[in-house]
Short mmCIF file of C-alpha atoms in Angstrom, two decimals:
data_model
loop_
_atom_site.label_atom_id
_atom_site.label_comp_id
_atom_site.label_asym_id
_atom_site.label_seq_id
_atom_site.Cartn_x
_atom_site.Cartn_y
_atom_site.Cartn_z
CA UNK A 1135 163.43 50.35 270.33
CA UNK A 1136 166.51 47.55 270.79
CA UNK A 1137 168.93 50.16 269.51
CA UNK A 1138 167.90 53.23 271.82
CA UNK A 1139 170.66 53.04 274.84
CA UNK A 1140 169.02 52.12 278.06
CA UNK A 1141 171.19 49.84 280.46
CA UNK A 1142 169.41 46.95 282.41
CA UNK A 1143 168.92 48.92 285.32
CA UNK A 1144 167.28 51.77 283.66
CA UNK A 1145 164.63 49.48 282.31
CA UNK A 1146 164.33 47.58 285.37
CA UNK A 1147 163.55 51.02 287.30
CA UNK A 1148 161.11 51.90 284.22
CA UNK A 1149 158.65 49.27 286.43
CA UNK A 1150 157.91 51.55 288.92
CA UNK A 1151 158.79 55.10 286.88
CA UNK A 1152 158.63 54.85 283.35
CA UNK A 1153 159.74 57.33 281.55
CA UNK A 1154 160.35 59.62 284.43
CA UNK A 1155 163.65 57.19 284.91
CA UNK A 1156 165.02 59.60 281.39
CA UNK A 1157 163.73 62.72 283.01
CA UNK A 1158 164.85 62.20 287.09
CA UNK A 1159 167.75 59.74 288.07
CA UNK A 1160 166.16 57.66 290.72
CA UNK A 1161 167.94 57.91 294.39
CA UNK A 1162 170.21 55.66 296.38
CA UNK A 1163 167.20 53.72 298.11
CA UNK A 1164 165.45 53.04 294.78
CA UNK A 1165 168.93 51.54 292.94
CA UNK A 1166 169.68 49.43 295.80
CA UNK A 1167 165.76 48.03 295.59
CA UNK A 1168 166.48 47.68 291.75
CA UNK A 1169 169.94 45.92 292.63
CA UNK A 1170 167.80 43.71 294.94
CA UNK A 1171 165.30 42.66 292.24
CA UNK A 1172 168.17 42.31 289.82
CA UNK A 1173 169.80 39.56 292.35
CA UNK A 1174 166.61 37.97 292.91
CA UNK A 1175 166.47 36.90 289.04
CA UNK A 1176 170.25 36.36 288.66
CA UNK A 1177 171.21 39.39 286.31
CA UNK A 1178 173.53 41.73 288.86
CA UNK A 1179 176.21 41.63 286.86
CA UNK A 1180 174.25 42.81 283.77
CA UNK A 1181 173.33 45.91 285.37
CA UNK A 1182 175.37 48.75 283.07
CA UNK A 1183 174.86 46.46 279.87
CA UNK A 1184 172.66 47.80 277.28
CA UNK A 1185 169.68 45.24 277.22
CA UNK A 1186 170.23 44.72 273.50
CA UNK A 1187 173.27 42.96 274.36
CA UNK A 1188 171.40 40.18 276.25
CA UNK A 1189 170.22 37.28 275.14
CA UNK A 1190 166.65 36.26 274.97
CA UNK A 1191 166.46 34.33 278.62
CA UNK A 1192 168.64 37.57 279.83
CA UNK A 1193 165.97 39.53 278.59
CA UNK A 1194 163.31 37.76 280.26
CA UNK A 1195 165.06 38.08 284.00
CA UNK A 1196 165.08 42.14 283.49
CA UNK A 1197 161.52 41.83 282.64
CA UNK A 1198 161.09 39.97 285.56
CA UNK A 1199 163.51 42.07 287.71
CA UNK A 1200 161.10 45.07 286.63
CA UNK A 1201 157.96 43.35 287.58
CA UNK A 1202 159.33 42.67 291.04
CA UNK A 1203 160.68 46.15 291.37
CA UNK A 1204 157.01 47.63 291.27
CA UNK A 1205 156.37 45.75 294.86
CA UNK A 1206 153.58 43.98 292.91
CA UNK A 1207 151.46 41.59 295.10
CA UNK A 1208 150.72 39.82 291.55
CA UNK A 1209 152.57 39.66 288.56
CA UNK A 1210 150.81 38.75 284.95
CA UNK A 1211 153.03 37.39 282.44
CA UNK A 1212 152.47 36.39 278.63
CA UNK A 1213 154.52 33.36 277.53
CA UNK A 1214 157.78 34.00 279.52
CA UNK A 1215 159.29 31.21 278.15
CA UNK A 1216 158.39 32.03 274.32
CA UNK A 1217 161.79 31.37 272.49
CA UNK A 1218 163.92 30.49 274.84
CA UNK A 1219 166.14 27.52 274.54
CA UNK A 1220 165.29 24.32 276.74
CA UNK A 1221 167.57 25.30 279.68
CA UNK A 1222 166.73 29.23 279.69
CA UNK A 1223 163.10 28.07 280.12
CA UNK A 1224 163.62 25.60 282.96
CA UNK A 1225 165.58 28.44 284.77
CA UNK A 1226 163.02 30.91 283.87
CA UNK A 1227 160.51 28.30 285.83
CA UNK A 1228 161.94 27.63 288.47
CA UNK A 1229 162.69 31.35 289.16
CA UNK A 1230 159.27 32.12 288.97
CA UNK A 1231 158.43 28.45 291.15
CA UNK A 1232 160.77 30.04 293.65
CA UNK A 1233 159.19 33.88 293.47
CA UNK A 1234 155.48 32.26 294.15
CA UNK A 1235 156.81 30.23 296.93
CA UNK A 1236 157.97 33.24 298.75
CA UNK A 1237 154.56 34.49 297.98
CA UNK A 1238 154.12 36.33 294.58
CA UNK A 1239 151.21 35.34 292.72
CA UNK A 1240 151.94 34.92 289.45
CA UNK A 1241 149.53 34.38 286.22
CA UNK A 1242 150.58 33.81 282.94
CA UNK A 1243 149.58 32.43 279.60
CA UNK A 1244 151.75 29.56 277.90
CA UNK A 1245 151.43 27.14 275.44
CA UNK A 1246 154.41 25.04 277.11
CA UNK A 1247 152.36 22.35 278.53
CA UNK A 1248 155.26 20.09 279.31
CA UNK A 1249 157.08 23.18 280.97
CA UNK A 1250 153.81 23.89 283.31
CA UNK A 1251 153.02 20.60 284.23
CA UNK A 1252 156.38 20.46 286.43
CA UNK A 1253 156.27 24.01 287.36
CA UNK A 1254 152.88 25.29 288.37
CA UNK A 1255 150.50 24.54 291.35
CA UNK A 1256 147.37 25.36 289.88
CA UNK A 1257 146.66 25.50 285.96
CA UNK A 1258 143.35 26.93 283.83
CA UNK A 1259 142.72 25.85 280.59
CA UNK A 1260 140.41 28.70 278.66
CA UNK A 1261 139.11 28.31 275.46
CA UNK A 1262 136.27 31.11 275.18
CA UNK A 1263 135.58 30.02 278.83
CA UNK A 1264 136.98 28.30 281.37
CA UNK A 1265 137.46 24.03 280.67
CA UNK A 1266 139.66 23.04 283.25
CA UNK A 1267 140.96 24.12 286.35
CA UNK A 1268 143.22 22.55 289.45
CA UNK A 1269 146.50 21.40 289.80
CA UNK A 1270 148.36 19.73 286.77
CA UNK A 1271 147.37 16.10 287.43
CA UNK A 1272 144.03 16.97 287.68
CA UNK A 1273 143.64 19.64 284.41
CA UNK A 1274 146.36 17.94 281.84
CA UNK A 1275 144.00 15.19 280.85
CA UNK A 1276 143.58 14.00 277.45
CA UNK A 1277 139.56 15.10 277.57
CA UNK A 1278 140.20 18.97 278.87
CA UNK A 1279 143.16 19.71 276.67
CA UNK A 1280 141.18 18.55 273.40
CA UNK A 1281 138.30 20.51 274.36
CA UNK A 1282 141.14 23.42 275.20
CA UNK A 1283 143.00 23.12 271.70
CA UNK A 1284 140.34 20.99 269.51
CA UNK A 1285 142.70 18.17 268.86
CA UNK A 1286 143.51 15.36 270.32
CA UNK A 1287 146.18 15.00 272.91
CA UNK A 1288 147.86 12.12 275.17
CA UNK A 1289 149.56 12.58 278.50
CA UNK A 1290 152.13 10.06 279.38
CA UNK A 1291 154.43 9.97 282.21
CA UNK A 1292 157.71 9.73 282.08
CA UNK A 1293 160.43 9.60 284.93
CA UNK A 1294 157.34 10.66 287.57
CA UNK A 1295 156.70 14.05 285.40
CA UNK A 1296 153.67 14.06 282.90
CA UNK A 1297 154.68 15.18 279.48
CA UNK A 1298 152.12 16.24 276.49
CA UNK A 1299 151.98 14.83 273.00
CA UNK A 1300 149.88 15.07 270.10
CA UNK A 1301 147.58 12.22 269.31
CA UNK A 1302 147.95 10.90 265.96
CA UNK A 1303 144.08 11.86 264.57
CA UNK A 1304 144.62 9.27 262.08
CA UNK A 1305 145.03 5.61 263.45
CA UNK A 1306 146.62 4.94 260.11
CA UNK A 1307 149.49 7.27 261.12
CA UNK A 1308 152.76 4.92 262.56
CA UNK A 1309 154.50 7.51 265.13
CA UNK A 1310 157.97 8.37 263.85
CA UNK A 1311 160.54 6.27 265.05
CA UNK A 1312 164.54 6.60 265.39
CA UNK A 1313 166.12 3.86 262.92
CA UNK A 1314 168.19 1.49 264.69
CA UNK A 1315 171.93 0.90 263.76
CA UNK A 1316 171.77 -0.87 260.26
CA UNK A 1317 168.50 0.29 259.00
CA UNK A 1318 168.74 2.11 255.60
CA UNK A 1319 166.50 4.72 254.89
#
């Protein structure tokens, strides 16, 4: 419930408590490891703020926070970056590039192929069973994605990053273009 009042750090400490956090007011020890999560993801200063207050991409960093706060070995995520503007989400990446450097295993689901293929060391494509797996350049290929999503797909690259598109299925289909200065509609 968005409206109950719970401040970031109570739902941060809810990782490794719950409820109990309502019930029994964690110690000294346990805030300062909640503090220390908090700073890890960026969201210190959001600490007494009610987490309705916070926007999406805030939201997502005290879900991480909490994660982190459990002393998980590995973390499982499902689309972190689901509705988050384009800068939120590159944040959001490289905090969790960052977190599996210093040695968090991390698995999540996303449909943000572009956003994965800069971000993530290994990548699996499912669909009912596993299609591709490896790094990026070797599992973002044009064959495994269409047997991952059943439509076609073309990776490009584009200032040394590959970047997803839809194939047009119909080779009648002229891409969409931006009309130069002049042009009438």
């Amino acid at each position: 419930d968005w409206d109950f009042p719970t401040s970031v750090l109570d739902v941060v400490m809810m990782g490794r408590y719950g409820a109990l956090v309502c019930i029994r007011r964690p110690g000294r020890r346990e805030r300062e490891q909640a503090l220390r999560a908090q700073a890890k993801v960026g969201i210190v200063d959001f600490t007494d703020r009610q987490i309705s207050q916070l926007s999406g991409g805030q939201q997502q960093r005290v879900f991480l926070a909490r994660a982190l706060f459990t002393n998980a070995q590995v973390i499982f995520l499902d689309e972190p970056t689901s509705g988050l503007d384009v800068r939120t989400r590159h944040d959001v990446l490289h905090l969790l590039d960052d977190l599996n450097a210093d040695g968090l295993t991390i698995v999540l689901t996303t449909h943000d192929l572009n956003g994965i293929a800069a971000h993530l060391p290994t990548v699996v494509c499912l669909n009912r069973s596993v299609i591709g797996a490896g790094s990026p350049e070797e599992v973002l290929v044009p064959d495994v994605l269409e047997r991952t999503y059943g439509s076609p797909m073309e990776v490009l690259e584009h200032g040394g990053m590959r970047v997803v598109v839809d194939s047009p299925i119909d080779a009648n289909v002229t891409p969409l273009r931006r009309r130069t200065a002049g042009e009438s509609a």
